Coordinates of C-alpha atoms in Angstrom, one line a residue:
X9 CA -78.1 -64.2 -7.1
X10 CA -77.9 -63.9 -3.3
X11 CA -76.7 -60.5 -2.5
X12 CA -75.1 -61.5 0.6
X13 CA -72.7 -63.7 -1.3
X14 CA -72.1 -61.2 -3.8
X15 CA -70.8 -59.0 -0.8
X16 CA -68.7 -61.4 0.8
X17 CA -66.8 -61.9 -2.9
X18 CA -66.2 -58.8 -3.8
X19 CA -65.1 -58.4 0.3
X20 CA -62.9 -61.5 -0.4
X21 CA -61.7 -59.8 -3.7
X22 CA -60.6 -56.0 -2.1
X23 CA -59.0 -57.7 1.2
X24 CA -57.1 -59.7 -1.8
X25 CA -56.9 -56.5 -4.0
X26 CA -55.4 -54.5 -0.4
X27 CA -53.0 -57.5 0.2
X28 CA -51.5 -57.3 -3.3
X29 CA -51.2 -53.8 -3.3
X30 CA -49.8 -53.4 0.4
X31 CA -47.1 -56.4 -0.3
X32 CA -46.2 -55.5 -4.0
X33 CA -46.7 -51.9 -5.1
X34 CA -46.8 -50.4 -1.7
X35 CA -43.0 -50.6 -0.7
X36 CA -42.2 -49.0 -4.3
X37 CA -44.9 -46.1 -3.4
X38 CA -42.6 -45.8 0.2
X39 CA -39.4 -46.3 -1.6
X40 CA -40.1 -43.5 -3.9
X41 CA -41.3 -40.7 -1.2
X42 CA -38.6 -41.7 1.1
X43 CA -36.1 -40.7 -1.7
X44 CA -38.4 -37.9 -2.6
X45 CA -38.2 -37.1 1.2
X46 CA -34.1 -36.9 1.2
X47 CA -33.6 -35.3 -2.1
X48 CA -36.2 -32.3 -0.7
X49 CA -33.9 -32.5 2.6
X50 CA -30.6 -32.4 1.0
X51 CA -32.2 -29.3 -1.3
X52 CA -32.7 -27.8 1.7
X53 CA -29.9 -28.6 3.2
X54 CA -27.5 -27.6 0.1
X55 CA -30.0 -24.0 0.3
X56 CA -28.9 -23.3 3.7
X57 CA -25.4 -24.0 3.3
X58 CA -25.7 -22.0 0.1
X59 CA -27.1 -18.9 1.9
X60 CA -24.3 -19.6 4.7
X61 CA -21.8 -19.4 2.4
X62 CA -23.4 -16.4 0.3
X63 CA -23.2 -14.5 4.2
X64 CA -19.7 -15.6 4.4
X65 CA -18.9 -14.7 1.3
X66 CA -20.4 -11.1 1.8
X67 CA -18.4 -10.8 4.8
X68 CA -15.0 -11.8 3.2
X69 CA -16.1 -9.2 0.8
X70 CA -16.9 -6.6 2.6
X71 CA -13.3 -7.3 5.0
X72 CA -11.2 -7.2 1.8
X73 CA -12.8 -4.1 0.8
X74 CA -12.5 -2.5 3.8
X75 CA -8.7 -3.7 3.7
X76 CA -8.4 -2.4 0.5
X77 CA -9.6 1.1 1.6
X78 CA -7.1 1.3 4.6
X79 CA -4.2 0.1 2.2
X80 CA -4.9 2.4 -0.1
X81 CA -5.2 5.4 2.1
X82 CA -1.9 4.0 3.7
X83 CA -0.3 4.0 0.5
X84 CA -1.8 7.7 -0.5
X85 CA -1.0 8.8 3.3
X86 CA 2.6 7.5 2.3
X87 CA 2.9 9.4 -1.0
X88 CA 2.1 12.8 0.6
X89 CA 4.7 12.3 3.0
X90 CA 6.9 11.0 0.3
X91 CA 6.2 14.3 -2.0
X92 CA 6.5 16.7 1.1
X93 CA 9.9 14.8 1.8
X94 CA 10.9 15.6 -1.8
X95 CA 9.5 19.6 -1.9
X96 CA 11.4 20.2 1.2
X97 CA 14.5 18.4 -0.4
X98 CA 14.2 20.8 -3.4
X99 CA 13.4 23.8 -1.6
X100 CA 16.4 23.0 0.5
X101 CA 18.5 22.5 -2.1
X102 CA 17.3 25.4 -3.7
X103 CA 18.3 27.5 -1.1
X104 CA 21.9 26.0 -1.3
X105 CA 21.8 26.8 -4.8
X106 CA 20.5 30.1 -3.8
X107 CA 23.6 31.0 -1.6
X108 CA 26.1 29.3 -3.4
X109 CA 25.0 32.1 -6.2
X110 CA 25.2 34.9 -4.3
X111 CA 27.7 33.9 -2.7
X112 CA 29.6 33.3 -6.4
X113 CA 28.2 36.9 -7.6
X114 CA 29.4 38.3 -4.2
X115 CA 33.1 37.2 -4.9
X116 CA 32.7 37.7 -8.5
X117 CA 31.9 41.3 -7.6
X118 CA 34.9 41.4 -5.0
X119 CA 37.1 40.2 -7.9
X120 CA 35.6 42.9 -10.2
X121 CA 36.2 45.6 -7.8
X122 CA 40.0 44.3 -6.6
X123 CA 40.4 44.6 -10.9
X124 CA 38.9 48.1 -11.1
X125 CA 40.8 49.3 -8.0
X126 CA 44.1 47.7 -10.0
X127 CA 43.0 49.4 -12.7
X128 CA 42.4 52.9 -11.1
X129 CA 45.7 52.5 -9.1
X130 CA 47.8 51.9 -12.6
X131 CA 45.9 54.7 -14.1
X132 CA 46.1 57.4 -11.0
X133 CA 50.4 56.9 -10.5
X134 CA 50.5 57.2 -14.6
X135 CA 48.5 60.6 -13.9
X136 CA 50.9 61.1 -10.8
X137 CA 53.5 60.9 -12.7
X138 CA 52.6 63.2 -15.6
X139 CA 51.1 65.5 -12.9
X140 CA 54.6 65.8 -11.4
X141 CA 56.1 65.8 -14.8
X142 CA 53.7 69.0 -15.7
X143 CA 54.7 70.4 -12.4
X144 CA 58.1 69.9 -12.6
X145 CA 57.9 71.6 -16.5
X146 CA 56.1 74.7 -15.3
X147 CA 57.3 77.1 -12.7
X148 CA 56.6 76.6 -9.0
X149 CA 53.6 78.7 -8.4
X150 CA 51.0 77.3 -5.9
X151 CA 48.0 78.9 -8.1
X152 CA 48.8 76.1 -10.6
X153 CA 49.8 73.6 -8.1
X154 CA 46.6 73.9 -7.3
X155 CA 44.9 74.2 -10.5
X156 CA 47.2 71.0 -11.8
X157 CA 45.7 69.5 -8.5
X158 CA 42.1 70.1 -9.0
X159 CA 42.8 69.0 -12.7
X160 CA 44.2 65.5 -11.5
X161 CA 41.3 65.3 -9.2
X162 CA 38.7 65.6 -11.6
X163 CA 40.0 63.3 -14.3
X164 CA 40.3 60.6 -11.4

């Protein structure tokens, strides 16, 4: 066999081998790392937006929480204002219940004395009276005029 020949067939055979492969399996070889190609891009893609929204996500967090801390202390900040309002309320009303008391005990007291003057006024004419009855029964002497006085004194 002639080597030469043998060179040029199996030449003959890998252009026809290279032509087979480049107009039949080639385009499937493309096709497929094309689509690998976009499926890698859209990954990437989808990983990017994923990370944007994770940022935005954090941020929206982090606002609401923040939000959440300035309601809150609003609401506490509200409360303490709310509670003072109400002490001073009680207090004040505590000091109107505080004079109306004494102020009830002071007329209470008035009435109690008016009674007892009443009372000391009924009981000092009846002694008048028996005084100037015992005076009348004895004879005038001012030694006990005097003596009936001081008597009358002490028993009022």
């Amino acid at each position: 066999m002639n080597m030469n020949l043998t060179l040029l067939g199996q030449s003959i055979s890998f252009a026809l081998f290279v032509w087979f492969c480049m107009k039949f399996i080639w385009p499937f070889i493309t096709t497929a790392m094309r689509e690998r190609q976009k499926k890698i891009a859209e990954g990437l893609d989808s990983a990017s937006r994923a990370q944007r929204d994770l940022e935005l996500a954090q941020e929206k967090a982090t606002q609401l929480l923040r939000e959440a801390k300035e309601q809150s202390a609003q609401i506490l900040e509200q409360t303490n204002k709310r509670a003072s309002l109400l002490i001073e309320e009680a207090k004040e009303q505590a000091r109107a219940e505080g004079v109306r008391l004494v102020e009830a005990a002071k007329a209470e007291i008035t009435q109690e004395i008016n009674r007892a003057k009443d009372d000391l006024r009924s009981q000092m004419s009846e002694l008048i009276i028996q005084g100037a009855e015992q005076i009348l029964e004895s004879s005038v002497d001012a030694n006990a005029h005097s003596k009936l006085v001081g008597k009358l004194a002490e028993q009022l």
